[in-house]
Tab-separated table of C-alpha atoms and ligand atoms in Angstrom:
chain	number	residue	atom	x	y	z
R	283	UNK	CA	-45.876	-23.523	-15.138
R	284	UNK	CA	-48.749	-21.943	-13.235
R	285	UNK	CA	-48.835	-18.160	-13.087
R	286	UNK	CA	-46.440	-16.999	-10.359
R	287	UNK	CA	-47.731	-15.471	-7.177
R	288	UNK	CA	-46.837	-11.881	-6.350
R	289	UNK	CA	-44.457	-13.109	-3.679
R	290	UNK	CA	-42.534	-15.286	-6.121
R	291	UNK	CA	-42.628	-12.521	-8.750
R	292	UNK	CA	-40.872	-10.283	-6.254
R	293	UNK	CA	-37.948	-12.696	-6.392
R	294	UNK	CA	-38.021	-14.288	-9.861
R	295	UNK	CA	-38.246	-12.182	-12.995
R	296	UNK	CA	-38.353	-13.354	-16.614
R	297	UNK	CA	-36.916	-10.107	-17.900
R	298	UNK	CA	-33.439	-10.022	-19.373
R	299	UNK	CA	-32.106	-6.673	-20.621
R	300	UNK	CA	-30.887	-6.598	-24.231
R	301	UNK	CA	-27.204	-7.350	-24.768
R	302	UNK	CA	-24.763	-4.998	-26.410
R	303	UNK	CA	-24.751	-2.279	-23.778
R	304	UNK	CA	-21.556	-0.259	-23.912
R	305	UNK	CA	-20.293	2.405	-21.508
R	306	UNK	CA	-16.953	3.594	-20.180
R	307	UNK	CA	-17.869	2.732	-16.620
R	308	UNK	CA	-17.646	-0.996	-15.855
R	309	UNK	CA	-20.731	-2.557	-14.304
R	310	UNK	CA	-21.020	-3.118	-10.555
R	311	UNK	CA	-21.793	-6.789	-9.937
R	312	UNK	CA	-22.985	-7.616	-6.443
R	313	UNK	CA	-22.919	-11.328	-5.653
R	314	UNK	CA	-22.360	-13.924	-3.043
R	315	UNK	CA	-24.083	-16.687	-5.037
R	316	UNK	CA	-23.001	-17.046	-8.627
R	317	UNK	CA	-25.376	-19.041	-10.828
R	318	UNK	CA	-24.292	-22.024	-12.922
R	319	UNK	CA	-25.997	-22.861	-16.202
R	320	UNK	CA	-26.449	-26.472	-15.115
R	321	UNK	CA	-24.932	-29.116	-12.852
R	322	UNK	CA	-22.238	-30.075	-15.364
R	323	UNK	CA	-21.095	-26.445	-15.532
R	324	UNK	CA	-20.990	-26.307	-11.737
R	325	UNK	CA	-18.960	-29.553	-11.543
R	326	UNK	CA	-16.441	-28.431	-14.129
R	327	UNK	CA	-15.950	-24.958	-12.685
R	328	UNK	CA	-12.616	-24.030	-11.137
R	329	UNK	CA	-12.509	-21.227	-8.585
R	330	UNK	CA	-8.882	-20.467	-9.442
R	331	UNK	CA	-9.544	-20.132	-13.137
R	332	UNK	CA	-10.572	-16.582	-13.912
R	333	UNK	CA	-12.189	-17.596	-17.183
R	334	UNK	CA	-15.368	-18.280	-15.201
R	335	UNK	CA	-17.265	-17.629	-11.990
R	336	UNK	CA	-17.944	-19.872	-9.005
R	337	UNK	CA	-18.721	-17.751	-5.968
R	338	UNK	CA	-18.672	-14.063	-5.096
R	339	UNK	CA	-15.594	-14.530	-2.932
R	340	UNK	CA	-13.590	-15.788	-5.904
R	341	UNK	CA	-14.451	-12.949	-8.204
R	342	UNK	CA	-17.043	-11.149	-10.291
R	343	UNK	CA	-16.680	-9.198	-13.546
R	344	UNK	CA	-16.166	-6.108	-11.370
R	345	UNK	CA	-13.277	-7.495	-9.323
R	346	UNK	CA	-11.667	-9.286	-12.301
R	347	UNK	CA	-11.716	-6.012	-14.251
R	348	UNK	CA	-10.122	-4.087	-11.399
R	349	UNK	CA	-7.485	-6.803	-10.932
R	350	UNK	CA	-6.535	-6.684	-14.607
R	351	UNK	CA	-6.221	-2.894	-14.559
R	352	UNK	CA	-4.043	-2.948	-11.445
R	353	UNK	CA	-1.771	-5.677	-12.815
R	354	UNK	CA	-1.278	-3.622	-15.988
R	355	UNK	CA	-0.079	-0.563	-14.008
R	356	UNK	CA	2.762	-2.635	-12.534
R	357	UNK	CA	3.427	-4.608	-15.704
R	358	UNK	CA	2.299	-7.770	-13.873
R	359	UNK	CA	0.162	-10.671	-15.057
R	360	UNK	CA	-1.929	-11.602	-12.010
R	361	UNK	CA	-3.618	-9.667	-9.235
R	362	UNK	CA	-5.552	-10.598	-6.108
R	363	UNK	CA	-7.646	-8.116	-4.145
R	364	UNK	CA	-7.775	-7.969	-0.364
R	365	UNK	CA	-10.060	-6.035	1.985
R	366	UNK	CA	-7.213	-3.702	3.039
R	367	UNK	CA	-3.537	-3.123	2.418
R	368	UNK	CA	-2.736	-4.896	5.646
R	369	UNK	CA	-4.903	-7.863	4.632
R	370	UNK	CA	-2.839	-8.060	1.425
R	371	UNK	CA	0.340	-8.160	3.535
R	372	UNK	CA	-1.117	-10.935	5.686
R	373	UNK	CA	-2.130	-12.922	2.595
R	374	UNK	CA	1.470	-12.864	1.364
R	375	UNK	CA	2.849	-13.982	4.743
R	376	UNK	CA	0.328	-16.791	5.181
R	377	UNK	CA	0.786	-17.968	1.591
R	378	UNK	CA	4.578	-18.126	1.692
R	379	UNK	CA	5.562	-18.842	5.304
R	380	UNK	CA	5.090	-21.853	7.482
R	381	UNK	CA	6.355	-22.967	10.862
R	382	UNK	CA	10.170	-23.191	10.811
R	383	UNK	CA	10.588	-20.484	8.142
R	384	UNK	CA	12.358	-17.160	8.443
R	385	UNK	CA	11.224	-13.762	7.107
R	386	UNK	CA	13.249	-10.536	6.872
R	387	UNK	CA	11.616	-7.132	7.224
R	388	UNK	CA	13.160	-3.670	6.932
R	389	UNK	CA	13.391	-1.859	10.244
R	390	UNK	CA	11.375	1.017	8.729
R	391	UNK	CA	8.602	-1.270	7.469
R	392	UNK	CA	4.954	-0.159	7.639
R	393	UNK	CA	4.374	-0.642	11.338
R	394	UNK	CA	1.426	-3.100	11.231
R	395	UNK	CA	3.578	-5.306	8.956
R	396	UNK	CA	6.183	-5.321	11.770
R	397	UNK	CA	3.413	-6.189	14.241
R	398	UNK	CA	2.307	-9.107	12.050
R	399	UNK	CA	5.925	-10.304	11.886
R	400	UNK	CA	6.118	-10.226	15.655
R	401	UNK	CA	2.883	-12.228	15.901
R	402	UNK	CA	4.172	-14.847	13.458
R	403	UNK	CA	7.311	-15.084	15.614
R	404	UNK	CA	5.409	-15.352	18.858
R	405	UNK	CA	2.646	-17.781	17.935
R	406	UNK	CA	3.342	-19.429	14.572
R	407	UNK	CA	6.902	-20.774	14.757
R	408	UNK	CA	8.193	-18.358	12.119
R	409	UNK	CA	11.196	-16.141	12.868
R	410	UNK	CA	10.849	-12.513	11.784
R	411	UNK	CA	14.070	-10.518	11.745
R	412	UNK	CA	14.468	-6.828	11.021
R	413	UNK	CA	17.209	-5.431	8.803
R	414	UNK	CA	18.674	-1.964	8.332
R	415	UNK	CA	16.764	-0.578	5.299
R	416	UNK	CA	20.044	0.890	3.985
R	417	UNK	CA	21.731	-2.529	4.009
R	418	UNK	CA	21.728	-2.928	0.194
R	419	UNK	CA	23.451	-6.122	-0.997
R	420	UNK	CA	24.721	-6.631	2.576
R	421	UNK	CA	21.398	-8.394	3.077
R	422	UNK	CA	23.061	-11.487	1.585
R	423	UNK	CA	24.780	-12.010	4.945
R	424	UNK	CA	21.420	-12.315	6.701
R	425	UNK	CA	20.001	-15.148	4.625
R	426	UNK	CA	19.665	-18.483	6.382
R	427	UNK	CA	18.734	-21.790	4.760
R	428	UNK	CA	15.184	-21.307	6.144
R	429	UNK	CA	14.783	-17.697	4.935
R	430	UNK	CA	11.823	-17.752	2.553
R	431	UNK	CA	10.724	-14.162	2.189
R	432	UNK	CA	12.145	-10.646	2.279
R	433	UNK	CA	9.850	-7.680	2.661
R	434	UNK	CA	11.030	-4.443	1.058
R	435	UNK	CA	9.561	-0.977	1.072
R	436	UNK	CA	10.958	2.252	-0.366
R	437	UNK	CA	10.894	4.733	1.048
R	438	UNK	CA	9.862	3.854	4.602
R	439	UNK	CA	6.480	5.538	4.939
R	440	UNK	CA	7.403	7.535	8.077
R	441	UNK	CA	11.219	7.797	8.188
R	442	UNK	CA	11.543	7.919	4.376
R	443	UNK	CA	14.909	6.153	3.868
R	444	UNK	CA	15.119	4.921	0.279
R	445	UNK	CA	16.355	1.340	0.195
R	446	UNK	CA	18.486	0.035	-2.667
R	447	UNK	CA	15.761	-2.245	-4.012
R	448	UNK	CA	17.687	-3.639	-7.024
R	449	UNK	CA	20.576	-4.669	-4.715
R	450	UNK	CA	18.222	-6.330	-2.194
R	451	UNK	CA	16.319	-8.136	-4.966
R	452	UNK	CA	19.526	-9.314	-6.686
R	453	UNK	CA	20.896	-10.743	-3.427
R	454	UNK	CA	17.583	-12.458	-2.683
R	455	UNK	CA	17.349	-13.958	-6.164
R	456	UNK	CA	20.887	-15.348	-5.841
R	457	UNK	CA	19.798	-17.121	-2.638
R	458	UNK	CA	16.436	-18.296	-3.968
R	459	UNK	CA	14.513	-16.055	-1.565
R	460	UNK	CA	11.322	-14.292	-2.686
R	461	UNK	CA	10.990	-10.507	-2.367
R	462	UNK	CA	7.634	-8.882	-1.612
R	463	UNK	CA	7.679	-5.133	-2.253
R	464	UNK	CA	5.182	-2.836	-0.538
R	465	UNK	CA	4.988	-0.324	-3.390
R	466	UNK	CA	2.221	1.813	-1.893
R	467	UNK	CA	4.260	5.034	-1.784
R	468	UNK	CA	5.207	4.923	-5.480
R	469	UNK	CA	1.806	3.479	-6.508
R	470	UNK	CA	3.383	1.727	-9.492
R	471	UNK	CA	3.825	5.221	-11.007
R	472	UNK	CA	7.106	6.525	-9.585
R	473	UNK	CA	8.561	3.001	-9.489
R	474	UNK	CA	7.486	-0.315	-11.013
R	475	UNK	CA	8.229	-3.155	-8.647
R	476	UNK	CA	9.074	-5.849	-11.191
R	477	UNK	CA	11.565	-3.506	-12.904
R	478	UNK	CA	13.687	-3.487	-9.727
R	479	UNK	CA	13.423	-7.264	-9.350
R	480	UNK	CA	10.568	-7.851	-6.892
R	481	UNK	CA	8.675	-11.140	-7.176
R	482	UNK	CA	5.489	-9.841	-5.554
R	483	UNK	CA	4.231	-6.270	-5.567
R	484	UNK	CA	1.721	-5.214	-2.952
R	485	UNK	CA	-0.329	-2.007	-2.801
R	486	UNK	CA	-2.611	-0.359	-0.295
R	487	UNK	CA	-5.231	0.814	-2.811
R	488	UNK	CA	-6.564	2.763	0.155
R	489	UNK	CA	-4.088	5.483	-0.800
R	490	UNK	CA	-3.587	6.873	-4.338
R	491	UNK	CA	-5.649	4.329	-6.275
R	492	UNK	CA	-8.780	5.205	-4.319
R	493	UNK	CA	-7.742	8.819	-3.999
R	494	UNK	CA	-10.786	9.586	-1.897
R	495	UNK	CA	-9.713	8.637	1.639
R	496	UNK	CA	-13.039	6.801	1.749
R	497	UNK	CA	-12.302	3.082	1.403
R	498	UNK	CA	-9.873	0.303	2.304
R	499	UNK	CA	-8.452	-2.195	-0.174
R	500	UNK	CA	-5.228	-3.980	-1.036
R	501	UNK	CA	-3.727	-5.709	-4.052
R	502	UNK	CA	-1.092	-8.393	-4.572
R	503	UNK	CA	0.405	-8.496	-8.062
R	504	UNK	CA	2.684	-11.151	-9.553
R	505	UNK	CA	4.094	-12.173	-12.915
R	506	UNK	CA	4.401	-15.910	-12.400
R	507	UNK	CA	1.368	-18.138	-12.477
R	508	UNK	CA	2.754	-20.631	-9.934
R	509	UNK	CA	3.426	-17.880	-7.405
R	510	UNK	CA	-0.003	-16.359	-7.993
R	511	UNK	CA	-1.561	-19.790	-7.382
R	512	UNK	CA	0.122	-20.074	-3.972
R	513	UNK	CA	-1.183	-16.626	-3.077
R	514	UNK	CA	-4.636	-17.426	-4.453
R	515	UNK	CA	-4.772	-20.516	-2.228
R	516	UNK	CA	-4.215	-18.305	0.829
R	517	UNK	CA	-6.704	-15.764	-0.521
R	518	UNK	CA	-9.325	-18.520	-0.697
R	519	UNK	CA	-8.462	-20.071	2.667
R	520	UNK	CA	-8.506	-16.726	4.445
R	521	UNK	CA	-11.837	-15.870	2.825
R	522	UNK	CA	-10.896	-12.465	1.476
R	523	UNK	CA	-13.593	-10.598	-0.406
R	524	UNK	CA	-14.029	-6.973	-1.407
R	525	UNK	CA	-17.303	-5.136	-1.937
R	526	UNK	CA	-18.365	-4.432	-5.512
R	527	UNK	CA	-19.065	-0.776	-4.762
R	528	UNK	CA	-15.585	-0.273	-3.321
R	529	UNK	CA	-13.988	-2.071	-6.281
R	530	UNK	CA	-15.899	0.253	-8.602
R	531	UNK	CA	-14.795	3.302	-6.606
R	532	UNK	CA	-11.156	2.289	-7.044
R	533	UNK	CA	-11.731	1.916	-10.805
R	534	UNK	CA	-13.305	5.347	-10.842
R	535	UNK	CA	-10.143	6.718	-9.230
R	536	UNK	CA	-7.666	5.087	-11.627
R	537	UNK	CA	-8.013	7.351	-14.695
R	538	UNK	CA	-7.014	10.401	-12.634
R	539	UNK	CA	-4.438	8.670	-10.427
R	540	UNK	CA	-1.321	9.710	-12.350
R	541	UNK	CA	-2.482	13.335	-12.614
R	542	UNK	CA	-3.318	13.398	-8.894
R	543	UNK	CA	0.023	11.794	-8.019
R	544	UNK	CA	1.904	14.429	-10.030
R	545	UNK	CA	-0.107	17.229	-8.433
R	546	UNK	CA	0.598	15.836	-4.934
R	547	UNK	CA	4.261	15.521	-5.908
R	548	UNK	CA	4.665	19.104	-7.182
R	549	UNK	CA	2.830	20.574	-4.209
R	550	UNK	CA	4.727	18.439	-1.662
R	551	UNK	CA	8.078	19.532	-3.127
R	552	UNK	CA	7.012	23.184	-2.885
R	553	UNK	CA	5.948	22.781	0.754
R	554	UNK	CA	9.041	20.717	1.615
R	555	UNK	CA	11.364	23.334	0.051
R	556	UNK	CA	9.664	26.042	2.111
R	557	UNK	CA	10.048	23.992	5.302
R	558	UNK	CA	13.692	23.265	4.475
R	559	UNK	CA	14.460	26.984	4.735
R	560	UNK	CA	12.814	27.343	8.157
R	561	UNK	CA	15.020	27.570	11.280
R	562	UNK	CA	12.604	25.350	13.267
R	563	UNK	CA	13.263	22.410	10.926
R	564	UNK	CA	16.464	20.362	11.264
R	565	UNK	CA	15.829	17.971	8.365
R	566	UNK	CA	13.381	17.425	5.538
R	567	UNK	CA	12.968	13.686	5.012
R	568	UNK	CA	11.720	13.753	1.422
R	569	UNK	CA	13.503	11.470	-1.074
R	570	UNK	CA	14.018	14.353	-3.514
R	571	UNK	CA	15.972	16.296	-0.852
R	572	UNK	CA	19.565	15.581	0.100
R	573	UNK	CA	18.748	15.315	3.826
R	574	UNK	CA	16.954	12.064	3.068
R	575	UNK	CA	18.957	8.841	3.460
R	576	UNK	CA	18.959	7.104	0.092
R	577	UNK	CA	18.406	10.312	-1.896
R	578	UNK	CA	20.885	9.158	-4.592
R	579	UNK	CA	19.132	5.793	-4.823
R	580	UNK	CA	15.797	7.549	-5.250
R	581	UNK	CA	17.264	9.672	-8.048
R	582	UNK	CA	18.543	6.564	-9.786
R	583	UNK	CA	15.445	4.370	-9.450
R	584	UNK	CA	12.352	6.574	-9.092
R	585	UNK	CA	10.643	8.983	-11.470
R	586	UNK	CA	8.542	10.864	-8.907
R	587	UNK	CA	7.656	11.217	-5.260
R	588	UNK	CA	3.968	11.789	-4.494
R	589	UNK	CA	2.692	13.762	-1.524
R	590	UNK	CA	4.174	12.112	1.564
R	591	UNK	CA	7.235	13.280	3.496
R	592	UNK	CA	8.416	13.937	7.040
R	593	UNK	CA	10.299	16.677	8.830
R	594	UNK	CA	12.556	16.463	11.871
R	595	UNK	CA	12.270	19.484	14.139
R	596	UNK	CA	15.194	21.156	15.833
R	597	UNK	CA	16.033	19.233	19.017
R	598	UNK	CA	15.209	22.234	21.241
R	599	UNK	CA	11.444	21.681	20.782
R	600	UNK	CA	9.600	19.484	23.276
R	601	UNK	CA	6.838	17.047	22.392
R	602	UNK	CA	4.316	19.452	23.970
R	603	UNK	CA	5.478	22.224	21.620
R	604	UNK	CA	5.306	19.950	18.577
R	605	UNK	CA	1.833	18.796	19.611
R	606	UNK	CA	0.742	22.450	19.897
R	607	UNK	CA	2.115	23.079	16.365
R	608	UNK	CA	0.130	20.114	15.035
R	609	UNK	CA	-3.037	21.238	16.848
R	610	UNK	CA	-2.645	24.767	15.451
R	611	UNK	CA	-2.786	23.589	11.814
R	612	UNK	CA	-6.145	24.357	10.228
R	613	UNK	CA	-5.911	22.799	6.740
R	614	UNK	CA	-4.075	19.634	7.857
R	615	UNK	CA	-6.244	16.981	9.483
R	616	UNK	CA	-4.677	14.913	12.253
R	617	UNK	CA	-5.025	11.395	10.926
R	618	UNK	CA	-3.370	8.278	9.509
R	619	UNK	CA	-3.168	7.316	5.851
R	620	UNK	CA	-2.515	9.459	2.791
R	621	UNK	CA	-3.181	9.724	-0.937
R	622	UNK	CA	-6.525	11.489	-0.547
R	623	UNK	CA	-7.414	15.098	-1.402
R	624	UNK	CA	-7.007	16.353	2.167
R	625	UNK	CA	-3.673	17.227	3.711
R	626	UNK	CA	-2.831	15.293	6.862
R	627	UNK	CA	-0.322	15.609	9.684
R	628	UNK	CA	0.899	13.076	12.242
R	629	UNK	CA	3.567	13.308	14.951
R	630	UNK	CA	5.496	10.040	15.455
R	631	UNK	CA	7.588	8.778	18.372
R	632	UNK	CA	10.424	7.253	16.384
R	633	UNK	CA	12.374	5.887	19.337
R	634	UNK	CA	9.367	3.715	20.234
R	635	UNK	CA	8.928	2.522	16.630
R	636	UNK	CA	12.488	1.651	15.699
R	637	UNK	CA	15.186	-0.586	17.145
R	638	UNK	CA	17.588	2.305	16.391
R	639	UNK	CA	16.811	5.981	15.813
R	640	UNK	CA	19.538	8.589	16.205
R	641	UNK	CA	17.787	11.905	15.554
R	642	UNK	CA	17.237	13.912	18.735
R	643	UNK	CA	14.581	16.151	17.136
R	644	UNK	CA	10.942	15.085	16.919
R	645	UNK	CA	9.442	13.836	13.661
R	646	UNK	CA	6.206	14.972	12.054
R	647	UNK	CA	4.852	13.382	8.880
R	648	UNK	CA	2.932	15.417	6.349
R	649	UNK	CA	0.658	14.215	3.577
R	650	UNK	CA	0.261	17.042	1.102
R	651	UNK	CA	-3.225	16.848	-0.367
R	652	UNK	CA	-4.647	18.695	-3.337
R	653	UNK	CA	-5.296	22.039	-1.646
R	654	UNK	CA	-3.527	25.180	-2.897
R	655	UNK	CA	0.109	24.839	-1.815
R	656	UNK	CA	0.431	28.554	-0.996
R	657	UNK	CA	-2.413	28.226	1.482
R	658	UNK	CA	-0.859	25.106	2.993
R	659	UNK	CA	2.404	27.008	3.468
R	660	UNK	CA	0.559	29.924	5.088
R	661	UNK	CA	-1.113	27.446	7.439
R	662	UNK	CA	2.264	25.903	8.359
R	663	UNK	CA	3.698	29.374	8.900
R	664	UNK	CA	1.018	30.419	11.391
R	665	UNK	CA	1.347	27.081	13.237
R	666	UNK	CA	5.176	27.364	13.402
R	667	UNK	CA	4.722	30.795	14.973
R	668	UNK	CA	3.291	28.982	18.007
R	669	UNK	CA	6.734	27.482	18.626
R	670	UNK	CA	8.327	30.857	19.285
C	296	PLP	C1	-1.570	2.286	4.393
C	296	PLP	C2	-0.474	1.365	4.125
C	296	PLP	C3	-0.664	-0.014	4.238
C	296	PLP	C4	-1.939	-0.642	4.711
C	296	PLP	O1	-3.076	-0.248	4.029
C	296	PLP	P1	-4.506	-0.319	4.732
C	296	PLP	O2	-5.432	-0.384	3.580
C	296	PLP	O3	-4.633	0.919	5.556
C	296	PLP	O4	-4.530	-1.572	5.562
C	296	PLP	C5	0.419	-0.826	3.945
C	296	PLP	N1	1.607	-0.328	3.595
C	296	PLP	C6	1.820	1.003	3.489
C	296	PLP	C7	3.170	1.493	3.098
C	296	PLP	C8	0.792	1.881	3.761
C	296	PLP	O5	1.009	3.185	3.678
């Protein structure tokens, strides 16, 4: 071929780096187009088959590597990445539900999951019904012939009730209904979803896996190939992709995740114990504390707790007073999410979020970050003084 012009040289290079490069950090592969060796290779390629590559959307070495590492944490065999935790939830619903089907969700479910259920009910001919998270094996009474999926989550990420997951999964299995577990709170560390009987385990990697409060991603993990294939079909049809840099950032977070989780856990228990002794606080909704519904279930099934818990204030405090307490905190940012290094605080209006909520006092959720717990307690103490 003729010598290439500068313009073409800017695009085509003959250089190939030597093979055999080894490093702990996996490479970051950016790609929409994936190149095929020849036409025959293109024709025989299968997007579903992770032994090869077809298009950036269906995976690169970076995303395949992250998927394998995430599946291993849960003891699963297959993993699909989604652009956010909520996108992972939507992938599961769209893969497994069709018009005429019924889905059950716990009344304390992650609120956007509830919103998606309502949308499916309103516009897609699916019925979404909400069950008492403490129902246990009583869920068997709710199954209809068209019930296809049960969502489970423990604890609820605001109200913190710990559901009896083994009982819910056993009842579902007996009725041939699939269980999808949102295991974001336990991160596959304090509880492994397949051990309690879930068929599908979903994570918001946005939280502990990332650990940086700087990206959004979700994962859907399964053990059975046929179930993974149904999910993968929805993944393809919905066009879910994740950026290579974000996938790499999650992998960078994984080696320290367990240590971070344990540090969050120890610090959160210290802060929660301090709050428990305060006269302003009516209840500490932390699964390791007896105030928390499902505490005994947590003790039986979980090995840890992480950094997230809620408190219910004494009923004498008004919303304006609670808001002033939240505003007075200096080390706690006012914001959604959790699992990052920074402590966060969020007041919730439970009566608006739940079909039934009996506590008269107002609820505030705390995410205990990685700051010094003594300094967090001092911050809470000065903010509580505003309530006097
Ligand atoms: C944050 C969260 C999600 C959603 O994750 P995003 O990445 O923010 O969409 C889902 N479930 C639970 C329990 C969560 O905490």
